[in-house]
XYZ file of C-alpha atoms in Angstrom:
563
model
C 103.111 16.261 72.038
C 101.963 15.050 68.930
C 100.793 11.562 68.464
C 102.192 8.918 66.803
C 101.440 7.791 63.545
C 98.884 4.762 63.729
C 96.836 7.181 66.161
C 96.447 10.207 63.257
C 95.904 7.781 60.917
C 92.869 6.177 62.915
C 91.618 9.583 63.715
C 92.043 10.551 60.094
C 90.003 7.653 58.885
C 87.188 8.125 61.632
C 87.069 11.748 59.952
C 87.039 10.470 56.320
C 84.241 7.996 57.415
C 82.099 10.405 59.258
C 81.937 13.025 56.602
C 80.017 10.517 54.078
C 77.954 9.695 56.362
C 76.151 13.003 56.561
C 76.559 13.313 52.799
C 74.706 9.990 52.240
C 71.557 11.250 54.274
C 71.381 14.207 52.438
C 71.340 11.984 49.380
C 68.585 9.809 50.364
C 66.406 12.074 51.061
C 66.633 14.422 48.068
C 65.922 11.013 46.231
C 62.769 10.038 48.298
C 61.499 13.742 47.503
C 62.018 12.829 43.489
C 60.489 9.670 43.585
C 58.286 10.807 45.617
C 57.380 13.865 43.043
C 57.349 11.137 40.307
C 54.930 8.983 42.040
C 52.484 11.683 42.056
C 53.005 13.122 38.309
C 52.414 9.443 37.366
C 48.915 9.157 38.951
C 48.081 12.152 36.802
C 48.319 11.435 33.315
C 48.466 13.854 30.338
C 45.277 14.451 28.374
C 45.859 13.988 24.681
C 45.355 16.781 22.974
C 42.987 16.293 19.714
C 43.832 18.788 16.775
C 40.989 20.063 15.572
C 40.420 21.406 11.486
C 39.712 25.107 11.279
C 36.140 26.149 10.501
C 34.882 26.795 7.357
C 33.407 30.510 6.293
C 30.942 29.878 4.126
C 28.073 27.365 3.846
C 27.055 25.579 0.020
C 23.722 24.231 -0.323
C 22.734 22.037 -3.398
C 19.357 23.042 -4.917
C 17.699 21.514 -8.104
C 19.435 22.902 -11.117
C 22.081 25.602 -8.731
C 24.271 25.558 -5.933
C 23.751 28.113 -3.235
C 27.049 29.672 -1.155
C 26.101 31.205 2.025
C 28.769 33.185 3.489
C 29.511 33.333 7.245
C 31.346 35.972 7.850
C 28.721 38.250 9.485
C 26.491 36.888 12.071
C 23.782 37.924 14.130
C 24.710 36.042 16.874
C 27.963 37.291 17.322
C 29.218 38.188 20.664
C 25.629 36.475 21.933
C 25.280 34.659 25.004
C 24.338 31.762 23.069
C 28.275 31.733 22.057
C 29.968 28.338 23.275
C 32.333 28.931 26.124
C 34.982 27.004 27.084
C 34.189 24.853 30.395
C 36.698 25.640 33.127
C 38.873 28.077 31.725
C 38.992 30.932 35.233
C 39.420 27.715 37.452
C 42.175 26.921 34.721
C 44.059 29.867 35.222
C 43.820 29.396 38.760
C 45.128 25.862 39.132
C 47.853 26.818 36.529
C 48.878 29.714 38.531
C 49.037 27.577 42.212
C 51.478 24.842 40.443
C 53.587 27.797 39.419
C 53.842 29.097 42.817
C 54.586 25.845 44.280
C 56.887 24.436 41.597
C 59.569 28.039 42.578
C 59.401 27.328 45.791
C 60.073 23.102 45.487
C 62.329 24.239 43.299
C 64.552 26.785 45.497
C 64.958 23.701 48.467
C 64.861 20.730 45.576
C 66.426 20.507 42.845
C 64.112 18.849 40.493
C 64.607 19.190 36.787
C 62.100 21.281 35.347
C 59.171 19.807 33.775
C 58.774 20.886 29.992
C 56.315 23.204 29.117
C 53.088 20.835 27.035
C 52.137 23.073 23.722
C 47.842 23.705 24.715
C 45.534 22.024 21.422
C 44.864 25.304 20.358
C 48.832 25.981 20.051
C 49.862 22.149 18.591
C 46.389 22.923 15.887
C 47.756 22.645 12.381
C 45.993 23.661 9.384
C 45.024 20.979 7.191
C 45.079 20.470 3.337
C 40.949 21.043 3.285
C 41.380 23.563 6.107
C 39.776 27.146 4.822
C 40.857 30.263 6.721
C 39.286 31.150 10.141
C 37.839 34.602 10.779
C 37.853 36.007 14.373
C 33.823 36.351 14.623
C 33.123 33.327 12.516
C 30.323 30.865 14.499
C 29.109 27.758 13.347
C 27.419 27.613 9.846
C 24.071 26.457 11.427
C 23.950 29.623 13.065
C 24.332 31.825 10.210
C 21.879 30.891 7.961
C 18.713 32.643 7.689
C 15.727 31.740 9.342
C 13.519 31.555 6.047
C 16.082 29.382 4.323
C 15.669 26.732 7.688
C 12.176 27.437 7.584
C 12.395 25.751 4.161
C 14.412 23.039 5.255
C 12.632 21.701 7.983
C 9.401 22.133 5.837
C 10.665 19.196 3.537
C 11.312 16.875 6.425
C 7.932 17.554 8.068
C 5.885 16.760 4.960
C 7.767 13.588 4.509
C 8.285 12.927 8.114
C 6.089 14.309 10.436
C 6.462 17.396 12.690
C 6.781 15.192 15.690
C 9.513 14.737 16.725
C 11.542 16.086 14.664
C 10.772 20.170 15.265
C 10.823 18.919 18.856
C 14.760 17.348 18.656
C 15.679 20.205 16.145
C 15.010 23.135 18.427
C 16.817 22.438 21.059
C 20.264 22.522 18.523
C 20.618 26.398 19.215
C 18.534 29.388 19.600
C 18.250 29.888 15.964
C 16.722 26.469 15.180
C 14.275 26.667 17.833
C 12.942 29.849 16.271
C 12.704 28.485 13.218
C 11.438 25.311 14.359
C 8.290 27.654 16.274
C 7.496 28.748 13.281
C 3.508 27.788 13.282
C 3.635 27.011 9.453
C 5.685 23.653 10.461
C 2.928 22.768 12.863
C -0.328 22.407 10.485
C -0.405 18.921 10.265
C 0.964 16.952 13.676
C 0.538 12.983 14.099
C 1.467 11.907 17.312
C 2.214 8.168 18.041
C 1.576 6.248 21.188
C 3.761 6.152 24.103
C 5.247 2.580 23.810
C 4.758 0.554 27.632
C 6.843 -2.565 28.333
C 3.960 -5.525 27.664
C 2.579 -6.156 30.739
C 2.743 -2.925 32.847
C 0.541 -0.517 33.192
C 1.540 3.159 32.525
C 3.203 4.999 35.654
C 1.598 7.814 37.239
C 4.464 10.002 36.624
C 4.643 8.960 32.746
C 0.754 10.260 32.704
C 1.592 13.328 33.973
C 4.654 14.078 31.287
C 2.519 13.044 28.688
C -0.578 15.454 29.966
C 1.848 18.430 30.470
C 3.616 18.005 27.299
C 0.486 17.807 25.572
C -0.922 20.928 27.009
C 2.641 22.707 26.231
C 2.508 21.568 22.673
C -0.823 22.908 21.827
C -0.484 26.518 23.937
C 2.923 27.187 22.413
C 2.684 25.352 19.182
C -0.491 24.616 17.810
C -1.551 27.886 17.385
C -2.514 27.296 13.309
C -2.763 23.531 13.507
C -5.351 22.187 11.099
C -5.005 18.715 11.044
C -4.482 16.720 13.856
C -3.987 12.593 14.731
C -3.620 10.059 17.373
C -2.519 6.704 16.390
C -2.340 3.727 18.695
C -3.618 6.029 21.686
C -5.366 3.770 24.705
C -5.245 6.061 27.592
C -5.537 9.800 27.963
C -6.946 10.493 24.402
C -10.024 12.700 26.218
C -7.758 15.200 27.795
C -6.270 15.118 24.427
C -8.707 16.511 22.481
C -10.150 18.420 25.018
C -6.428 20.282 24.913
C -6.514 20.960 21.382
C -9.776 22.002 20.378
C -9.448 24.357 23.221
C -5.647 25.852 22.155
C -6.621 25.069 18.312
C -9.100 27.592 16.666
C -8.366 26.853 13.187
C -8.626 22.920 13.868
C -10.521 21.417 10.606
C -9.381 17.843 10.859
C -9.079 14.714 13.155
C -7.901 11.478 12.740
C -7.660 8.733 15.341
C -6.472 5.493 14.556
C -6.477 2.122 17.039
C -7.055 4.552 19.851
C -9.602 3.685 22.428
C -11.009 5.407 25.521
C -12.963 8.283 23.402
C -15.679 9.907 25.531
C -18.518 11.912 25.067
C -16.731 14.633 26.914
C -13.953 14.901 23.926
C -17.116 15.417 21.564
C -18.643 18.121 23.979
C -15.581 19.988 24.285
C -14.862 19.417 20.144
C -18.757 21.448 19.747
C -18.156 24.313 21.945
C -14.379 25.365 21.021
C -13.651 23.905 17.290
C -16.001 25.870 15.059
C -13.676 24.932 11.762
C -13.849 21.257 12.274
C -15.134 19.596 8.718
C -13.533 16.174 9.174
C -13.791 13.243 11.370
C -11.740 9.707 10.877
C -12.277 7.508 13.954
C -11.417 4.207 11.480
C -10.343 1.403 13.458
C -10.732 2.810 17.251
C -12.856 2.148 19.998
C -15.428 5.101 20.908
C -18.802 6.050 22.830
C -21.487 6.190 19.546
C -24.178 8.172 21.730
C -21.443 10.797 22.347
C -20.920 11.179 18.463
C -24.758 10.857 17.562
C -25.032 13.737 19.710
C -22.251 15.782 18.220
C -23.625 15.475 14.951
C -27.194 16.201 15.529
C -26.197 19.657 17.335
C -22.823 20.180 14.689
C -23.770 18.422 11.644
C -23.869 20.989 9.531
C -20.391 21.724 9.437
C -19.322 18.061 8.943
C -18.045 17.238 5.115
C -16.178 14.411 5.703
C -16.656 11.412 8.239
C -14.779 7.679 8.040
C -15.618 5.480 10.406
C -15.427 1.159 10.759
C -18.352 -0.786 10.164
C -19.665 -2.478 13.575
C -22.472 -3.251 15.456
C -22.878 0.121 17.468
C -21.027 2.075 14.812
C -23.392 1.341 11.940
C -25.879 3.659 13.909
C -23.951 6.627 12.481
C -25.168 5.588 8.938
C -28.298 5.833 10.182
C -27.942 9.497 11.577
C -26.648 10.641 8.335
C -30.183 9.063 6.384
C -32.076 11.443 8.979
C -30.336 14.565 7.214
C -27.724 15.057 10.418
C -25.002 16.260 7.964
C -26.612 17.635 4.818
C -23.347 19.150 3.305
C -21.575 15.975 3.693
C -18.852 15.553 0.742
C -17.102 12.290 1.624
C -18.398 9.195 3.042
C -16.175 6.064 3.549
C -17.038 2.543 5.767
C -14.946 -0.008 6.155
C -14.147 -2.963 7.635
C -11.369 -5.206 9.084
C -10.017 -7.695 6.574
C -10.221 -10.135 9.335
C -13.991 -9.848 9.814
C -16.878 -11.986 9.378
C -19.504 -9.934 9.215
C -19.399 -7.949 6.127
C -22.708 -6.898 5.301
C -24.043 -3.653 6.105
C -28.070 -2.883 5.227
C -27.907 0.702 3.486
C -31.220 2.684 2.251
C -29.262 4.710 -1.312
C -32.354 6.860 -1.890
C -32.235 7.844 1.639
C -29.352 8.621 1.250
C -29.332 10.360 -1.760
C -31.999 12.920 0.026
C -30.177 13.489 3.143
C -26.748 13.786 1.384
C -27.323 15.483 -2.124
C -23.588 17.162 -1.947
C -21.622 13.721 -1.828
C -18.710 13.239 -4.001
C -16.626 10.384 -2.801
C -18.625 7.364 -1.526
C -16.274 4.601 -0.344
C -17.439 1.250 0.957
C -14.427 -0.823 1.258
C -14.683 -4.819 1.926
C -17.773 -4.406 2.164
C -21.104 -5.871 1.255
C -23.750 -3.421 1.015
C -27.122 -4.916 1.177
C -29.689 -2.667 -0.281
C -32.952 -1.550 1.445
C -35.812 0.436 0.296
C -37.552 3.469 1.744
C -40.972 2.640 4.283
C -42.824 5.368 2.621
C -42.205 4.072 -0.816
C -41.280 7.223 -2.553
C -39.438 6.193 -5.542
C -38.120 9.940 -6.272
C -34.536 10.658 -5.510
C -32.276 12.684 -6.676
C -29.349 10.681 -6.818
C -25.993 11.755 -6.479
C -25.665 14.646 -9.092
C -22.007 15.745 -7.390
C -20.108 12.599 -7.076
C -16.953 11.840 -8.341
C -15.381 8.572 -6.996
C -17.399 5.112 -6.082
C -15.623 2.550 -4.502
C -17.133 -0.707 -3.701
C -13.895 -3.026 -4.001
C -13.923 -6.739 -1.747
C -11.982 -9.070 -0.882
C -14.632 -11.214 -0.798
C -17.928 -12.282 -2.763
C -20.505 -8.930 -3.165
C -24.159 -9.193 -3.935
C -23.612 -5.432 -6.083
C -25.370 -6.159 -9.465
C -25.835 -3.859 -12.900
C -29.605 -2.463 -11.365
C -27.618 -2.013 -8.090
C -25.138 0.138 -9.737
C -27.475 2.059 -12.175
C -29.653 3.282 -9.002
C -26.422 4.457 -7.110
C -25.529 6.319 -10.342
C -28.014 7.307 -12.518
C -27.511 10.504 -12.010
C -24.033 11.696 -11.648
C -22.477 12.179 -15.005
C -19.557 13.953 -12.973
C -17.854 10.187 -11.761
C -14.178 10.011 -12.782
C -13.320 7.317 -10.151
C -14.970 3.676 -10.097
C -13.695 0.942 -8.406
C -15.305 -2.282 -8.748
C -12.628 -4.455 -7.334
C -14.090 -8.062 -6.839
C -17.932 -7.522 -7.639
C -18.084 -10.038 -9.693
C -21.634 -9.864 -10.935
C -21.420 -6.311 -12.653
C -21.333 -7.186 -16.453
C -20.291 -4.830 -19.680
C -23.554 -4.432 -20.446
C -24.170 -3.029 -17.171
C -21.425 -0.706 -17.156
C -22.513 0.555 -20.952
C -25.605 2.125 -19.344
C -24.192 3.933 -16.911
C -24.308 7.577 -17.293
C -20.758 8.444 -17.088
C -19.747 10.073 -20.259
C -15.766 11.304 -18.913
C -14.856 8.273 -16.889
C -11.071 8.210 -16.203
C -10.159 5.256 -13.788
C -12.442 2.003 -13.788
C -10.689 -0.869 -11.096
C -12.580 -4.182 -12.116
C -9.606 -6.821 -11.337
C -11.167 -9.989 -9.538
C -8.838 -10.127 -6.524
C -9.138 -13.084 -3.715
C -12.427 -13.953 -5.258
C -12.994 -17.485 -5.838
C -16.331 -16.485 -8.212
C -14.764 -15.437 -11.606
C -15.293 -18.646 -13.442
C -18.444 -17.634 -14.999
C -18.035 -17.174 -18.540
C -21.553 -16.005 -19.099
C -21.181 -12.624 -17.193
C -17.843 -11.710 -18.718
C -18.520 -10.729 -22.706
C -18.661 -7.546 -24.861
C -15.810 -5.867 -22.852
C -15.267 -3.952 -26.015
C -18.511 -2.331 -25.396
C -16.689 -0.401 -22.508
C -13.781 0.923 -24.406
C -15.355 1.979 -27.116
C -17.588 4.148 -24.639
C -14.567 4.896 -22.399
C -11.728 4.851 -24.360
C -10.697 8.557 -24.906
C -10.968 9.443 -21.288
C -9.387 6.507 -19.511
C -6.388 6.945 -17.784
C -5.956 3.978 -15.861
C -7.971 0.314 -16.295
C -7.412 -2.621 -14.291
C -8.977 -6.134 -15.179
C -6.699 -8.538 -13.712
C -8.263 -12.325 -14.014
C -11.523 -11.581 -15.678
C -12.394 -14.116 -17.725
C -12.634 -12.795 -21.414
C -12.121 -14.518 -24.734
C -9.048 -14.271 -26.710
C -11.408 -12.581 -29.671
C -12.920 -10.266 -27.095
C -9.681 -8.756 -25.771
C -8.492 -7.866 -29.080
C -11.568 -6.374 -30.352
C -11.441 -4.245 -26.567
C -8.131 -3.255 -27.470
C -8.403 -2.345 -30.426
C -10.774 0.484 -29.395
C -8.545 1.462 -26.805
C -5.535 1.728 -29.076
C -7.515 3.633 -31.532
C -9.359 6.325 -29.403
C -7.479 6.660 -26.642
C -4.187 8.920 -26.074
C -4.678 9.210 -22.282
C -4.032 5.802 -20.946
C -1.210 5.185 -18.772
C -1.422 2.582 -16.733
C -2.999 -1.207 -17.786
C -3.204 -4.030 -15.668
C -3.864 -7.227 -17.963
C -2.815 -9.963 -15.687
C -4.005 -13.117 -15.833
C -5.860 -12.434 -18.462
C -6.074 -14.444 -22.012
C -4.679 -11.390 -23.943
C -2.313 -12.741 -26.899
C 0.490 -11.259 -28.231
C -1.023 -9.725 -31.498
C -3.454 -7.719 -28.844
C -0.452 -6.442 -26.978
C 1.691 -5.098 -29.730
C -1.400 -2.940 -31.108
C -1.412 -2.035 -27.914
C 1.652 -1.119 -27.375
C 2.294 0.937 -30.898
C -0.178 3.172 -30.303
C -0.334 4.401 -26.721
C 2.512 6.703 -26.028
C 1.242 7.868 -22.850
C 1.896 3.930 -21.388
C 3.731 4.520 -18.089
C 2.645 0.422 -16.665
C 1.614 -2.688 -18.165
C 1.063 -5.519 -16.517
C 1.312 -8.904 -18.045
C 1.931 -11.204 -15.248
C 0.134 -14.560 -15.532
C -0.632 -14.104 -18.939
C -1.290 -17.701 -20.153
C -1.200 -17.034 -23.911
C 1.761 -15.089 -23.898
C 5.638 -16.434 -24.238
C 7.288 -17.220 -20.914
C 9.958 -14.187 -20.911
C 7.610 -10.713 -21.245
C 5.206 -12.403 -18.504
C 6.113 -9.319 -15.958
C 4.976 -6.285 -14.950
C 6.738 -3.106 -17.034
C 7.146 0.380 -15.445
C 8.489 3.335 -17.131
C 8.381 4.396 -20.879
C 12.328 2.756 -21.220
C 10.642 -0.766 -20.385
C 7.737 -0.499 -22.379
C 10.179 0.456 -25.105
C 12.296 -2.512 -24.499
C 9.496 -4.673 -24.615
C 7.971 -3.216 -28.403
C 11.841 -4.025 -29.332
C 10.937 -7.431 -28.404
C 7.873 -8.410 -30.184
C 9.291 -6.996 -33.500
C 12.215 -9.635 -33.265
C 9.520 -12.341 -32.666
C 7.213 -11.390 -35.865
């Protein structure tokens, strides 16, 4: 019996009804699983991929007057462990290879649409315009240039900038710079700085030990032809220091500290039993034990030729070692003091001197005033200083040096090319005239920071020093002496007509007039620097200081127009 017709048609619309249904689960849940895929591919997101300009095969280096090509195409490194490898790549592959295998099978009970393939950086590079063909074994230029030619390099930096730290920071670039940078021909001359503290704290015990262990590495793997060797601004560990390098250092001939402090007798001992080459000693400005020295020089002395040191209470006991004969082949002498301090006088014995140190050639006493002593046994014999070649005795202040002071310091060496007289205000022409000093090149006798230069009775017949001077000079400084207008011209005029040497002039604030300066100027070619600053006879606009031959030129140009 078949049933009647609002009964199908309620059946038939349950039907219709209840097939949707089902469909519309199906639905939802193939769109939680895309959402739900999309969800997660947003938390990831896509690395940008840089492009990246192919490398160059050749290498040009600029020299003085060529340029040099250096070709990479062969390298010695090639295939080398040292080769950069790329980071990651096997776990890469890996991960690339699981999201394969699960993307199939997501994609045989989802259907997802695909995800497009991303082009890798190496795939998307594009050759630039500047872009020079890439080889297969080319490596970076840095690692194809020859070890002599880096040598070279890093030779020019370390004479203008010191070894440390610059070989240090260089070799760890690649195994090619560090080889070059261990060359020992880069490590001759080291200067190491202090280790900077925060003010206020004291240095760690950890920092101490870096600083001891990278000491000792330096000088056993480094140091092996170092000759000279400085501390500067060293307070702490400046003992095991030394100790370190004169035991590593054979061919040590030179040390320098400056503002260091903490210097023992122990650095001294261990300097006289392992550094047999050592010649030079600069402790200027630092704090050390004296006895420790005194005692280093009476048992090593010999082999001393050069020794600088600051002019102190304790310290000026060293001056009195070297009068007993401690260090007969002494060549260079120099005492100084701070600018800052008072006392300024130091008592020296010159004939002792002269006995004990008969090889001197540079004798420096700088800012300071050397009061003059005579010997107890009251031998007037001496045999003066027959090998020097520079005097300095420049102040800042007032010095008692007069022309008999002078003559006995110099009587006998006729070898001087250097004398610097720099605020001794009592030395006269006359004086000067008598000195034995026939091929005298540089003479400094400008009155700087010297309130004593008013006295016109100790400044006449200047000419009397160029005409004995004037075809050897190279440089003459006599800034603010007080010479007359007639004086300066005569002086000049010597100059100008014997000498063909001269090069540099410092004039200022002198009374030098302009007829003086243009025979001046005419006939010295070799002028590299005048200076007329604070020139009161001459016109306001060539008051300045001229450098260079183009200047100088400029300024004869000038004082034709104004004849």
């Amino acid at each position: 019996m078949e049933p009647s017709d609002p009964e199908s048609s309620s059946q038939s619309q349950r039907k219709q009804e209840s097939a949707p249904k089902g469909q519309g689960e199906d639905g939802s849940k193939l769109k939680k699983a895309h959402l739900k895929n999309a969800s997660t591919k947003k938390k990831k997101p896509k690395k940008a991929t840089v492009s990246r300009a192919a490398r160059v095969n050749y290498t040009v280096h600029q020299g003085e007057d060529m340029l040099l090509v250096i070709s990479n195409a062969s390298s010695q490194y090639d295939d080398s462990a040292w080769a950069p490898k790329r980071k990651g790549s096997k776990k890469r592959k890996l991960v690339r290879e699981n999201t394969k295998a699960i993307r199939t099978k997501t994609n045989r009970t989802v259907h997802v649409k695909g995800k497009v393939e991303t082009k890798t950086a190496v795939e998307e590079e594009e050759p630039s315009m500047f872009a020079f063909p890439q080889g297969t074994n080319d490596q970076r230029w840095g690692q194809n240039l020859p070890e002599e030619v880096l040598v070279n390099i890093f030779q020019m930096v370390v004479s203008q900038d010191n070894a440390v730290p610059f070989l240090c920071r260089v070799g760890r670039v690649c195994r090619l710079w560090n080889a070059a940078a261990s060359s020992p021909i880069l490590w001759r001359r080291v200067t190491l700085g202090h280790c900077w503290i925060p003010p206020g704290k004291s240095q760690l015990p950890k920092t101490e030990k870096k600083i001891k262990d990278t000491v000792t590495w330096l000088a056993q793997n480094r140091f092996s032809q170092l000759r000279d060797f400085a501390l500067c601004h060293w307070t702490k560990n400046v003992d095991f220091t030394l100790q370190a390098v004169s035991q590593f250092c054979p061919h040590l001939a030179s040390i320098k500290l400056s503002y260091c402090s903490g210097l023992t007798a122990k650095a001294f001992q261990s300097l006289g039993l392992h550094s047999r080459a050592l010649h030079s000693i600069n402790i200027q400005y630092s704090e050390f034990q004296v006895e420790g020295l005194l005692e280093y020089l009476e048992n090593h002395g010999h082999q001393i030729k050069e020794i600088s040191f600051t002019h102190g209470l304790k310290n000026d006991k060293l001056l009195a070692a070297l009068n007993r004969g401690c260090c007969p082949d002494l060549e260079l002498l120099e005492v100084n003091t701070k600018l800052d301090s008072k006392d300024g006088e130091l008592p020296v014995c010159i004939q002792a001197l002269q006995q004990a140190c008969p090889k001197l050639k540079t004798f420096r006493m700088l800012n300071v005033r050397p009061l003059h002593k005579t010997m107890r046994n009251g031998m007037d014999s001496s045999p003066g200083f027959p090998c020097l070649e520079e005097l300095c005795i420049a102040s800042t202040s007032y010095s008692y040096m007069t022309d008999k002071d002078l003559l006995d310091i110099l009587f006998a060496s006729t070898k001087l090319r250097v004398l610097d007289l720099r605020g001794c205000s009592r030395i006269t022409p006359p004086g000067l005239a008598r000195l034995p000093c026939p091929d005298l090149q540089c003479l400094f006798w400008g009155q700087y920071f010297n309130s004593h230069v008013g006295l016109p009775s100790l400044k006449r017949d200047f000419h009397l020093v160029t005409q004995l001077w004037g075809q050897t000079l190279q440089q003459l400084d006599i800034a603010n002496q007080v010479f007359t207008e007639e004086d300066l011209e005569l002086a000049m005029g010597y100059l100008a007509a014997q000498t063909k040497t001269l090069c540099s002039l410092n004039l200022s604030g002198t009374r030098i007039t302009l007829r003086a300066v243009r025979n001046v100027i005419s006939r010295m070619q070799a002028l590299d620097y005048l200076n007329l600053s604070s020139c009161r006879y001459l016109p306001r606009g060539l008051k300045k200081i001229y450098r260079g031959q183009e200047e100088i030129q400029q300024l004869q140009d000038k004082l034709k127009e104004l004849v």
